[in-house]
Coordinates of C-alpha atoms in Angstrom, one line a residue:
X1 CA 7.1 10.6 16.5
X2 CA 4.9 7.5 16.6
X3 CA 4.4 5.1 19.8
X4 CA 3.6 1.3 19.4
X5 CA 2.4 0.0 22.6
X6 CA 2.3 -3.8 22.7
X7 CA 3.5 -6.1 25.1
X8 CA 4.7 -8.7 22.3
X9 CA 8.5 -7.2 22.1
X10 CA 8.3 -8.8 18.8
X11 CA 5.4 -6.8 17.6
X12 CA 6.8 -3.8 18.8
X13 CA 10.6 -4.4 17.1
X14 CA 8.8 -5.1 13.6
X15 CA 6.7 -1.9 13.6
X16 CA 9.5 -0.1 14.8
X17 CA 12.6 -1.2 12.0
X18 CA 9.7 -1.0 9.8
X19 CA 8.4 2.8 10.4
X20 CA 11.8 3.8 10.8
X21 CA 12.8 2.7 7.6
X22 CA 10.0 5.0 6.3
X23 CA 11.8 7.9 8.4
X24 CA 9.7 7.7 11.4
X25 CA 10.9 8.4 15.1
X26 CA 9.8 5.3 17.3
X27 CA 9.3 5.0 20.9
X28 CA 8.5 1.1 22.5
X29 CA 5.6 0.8 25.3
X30 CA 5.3 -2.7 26.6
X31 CA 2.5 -1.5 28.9
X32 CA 0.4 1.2 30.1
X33 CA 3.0 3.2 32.6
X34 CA 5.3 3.0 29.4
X35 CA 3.0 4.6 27.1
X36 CA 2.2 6.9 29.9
X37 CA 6.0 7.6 29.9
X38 CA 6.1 8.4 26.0
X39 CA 3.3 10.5 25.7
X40 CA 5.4 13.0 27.5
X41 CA 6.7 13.7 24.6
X42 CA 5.1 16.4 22.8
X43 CA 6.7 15.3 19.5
X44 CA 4.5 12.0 19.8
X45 CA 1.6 12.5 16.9
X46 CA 0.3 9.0 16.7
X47 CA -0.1 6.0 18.8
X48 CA -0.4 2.0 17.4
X49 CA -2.2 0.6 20.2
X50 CA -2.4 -3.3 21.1
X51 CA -6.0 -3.9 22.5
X52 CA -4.6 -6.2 24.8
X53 CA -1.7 -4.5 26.6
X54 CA -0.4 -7.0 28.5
X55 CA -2.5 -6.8 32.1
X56 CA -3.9 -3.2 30.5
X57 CA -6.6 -2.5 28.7
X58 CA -5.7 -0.4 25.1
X59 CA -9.6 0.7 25.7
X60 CA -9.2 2.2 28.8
X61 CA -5.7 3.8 27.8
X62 CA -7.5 5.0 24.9
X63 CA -10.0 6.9 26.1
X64 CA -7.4 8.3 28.8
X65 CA -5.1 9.4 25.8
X66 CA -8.4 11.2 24.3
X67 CA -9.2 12.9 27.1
X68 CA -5.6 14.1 28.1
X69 CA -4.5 14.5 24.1
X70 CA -6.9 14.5 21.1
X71 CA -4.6 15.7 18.5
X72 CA -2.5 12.4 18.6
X73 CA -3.9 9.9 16.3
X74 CA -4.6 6.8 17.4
X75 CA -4.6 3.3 15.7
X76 CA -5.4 -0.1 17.6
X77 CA -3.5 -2.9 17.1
X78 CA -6.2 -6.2 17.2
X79 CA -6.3 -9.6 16.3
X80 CA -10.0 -9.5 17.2
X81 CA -12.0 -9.4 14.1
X82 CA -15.3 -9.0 15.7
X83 CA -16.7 -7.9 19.3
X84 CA -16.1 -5.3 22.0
X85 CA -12.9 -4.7 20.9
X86 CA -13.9 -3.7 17.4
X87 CA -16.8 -1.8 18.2
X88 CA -15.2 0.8 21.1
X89 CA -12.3 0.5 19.1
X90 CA -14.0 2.2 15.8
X91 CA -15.3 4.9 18.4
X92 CA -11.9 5.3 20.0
X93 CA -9.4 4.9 17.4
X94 CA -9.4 6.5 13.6
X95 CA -7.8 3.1 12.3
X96 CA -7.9 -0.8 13.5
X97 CA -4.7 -2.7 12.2
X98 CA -6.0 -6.3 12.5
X99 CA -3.2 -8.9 13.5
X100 CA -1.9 -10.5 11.6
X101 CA -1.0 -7.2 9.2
X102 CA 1.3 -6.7 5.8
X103 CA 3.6 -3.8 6.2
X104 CA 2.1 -2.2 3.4
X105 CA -1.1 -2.2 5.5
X106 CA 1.3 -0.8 8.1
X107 CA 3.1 1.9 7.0
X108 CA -0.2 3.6 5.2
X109 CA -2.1 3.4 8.0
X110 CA 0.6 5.4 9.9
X111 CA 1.1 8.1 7.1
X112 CA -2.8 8.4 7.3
X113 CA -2.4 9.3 11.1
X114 CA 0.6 11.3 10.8
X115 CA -0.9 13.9 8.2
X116 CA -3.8 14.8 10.8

């Protein structure tokens, strides 16, 4: 099962349709005490994680997810290029999907996480 976590609903809806046509199970987080809610799942085995989670921070949320479960894979969802959120995100995350993103770009990075 994969989680997006971003707090655009239309972010999360086109990640979703799209990784569920590719036979994924998909579970919606618009903020932190949704992810929080989804990661109860044990099924979950990867996360696409908005750096900016609405009043959240995907950093901080990362680094909890690490601590409390480091098998799930973990991908951030950016449209920063450069800066802090690039940088703790490489030490955080195995992959950084940069907004905007093809669904190519998408769905591989996903499979990538998946077979960990």
């Amino acid at each position: 099962m994969i989680v997006v976590a971003d707090d655009d609903s239309a972010m999360r809806m086109l990640c979703r349709v799209n990784l569920e046509l590719d036979g994924y199970r998909v579970l919606e987080a618009a903020d932190g005490s949704e992810l929080t809610a989804a990661l109860a799942d044990p099924d979950v085995v990867a996360v696409l994680l908005d750096v900016h989670l609405g009043e959240d921070d995907g950093v901080i949320l990362a680094r909890q997810l690490r601590a409390d479960r480091p098998e799930v894979g973990i991908a951030f969802l950016t449209g920063s290029a450069q800066g802090r959120a690039d940088e703790t995100a490489r030490e955080l995350a195995a992959e950084l999907i940069g907004k905007p993103f093809n669904l190519e770009e998408l769905t591989e990075t996903v499979a990538r996480l998946a077979r960990r």
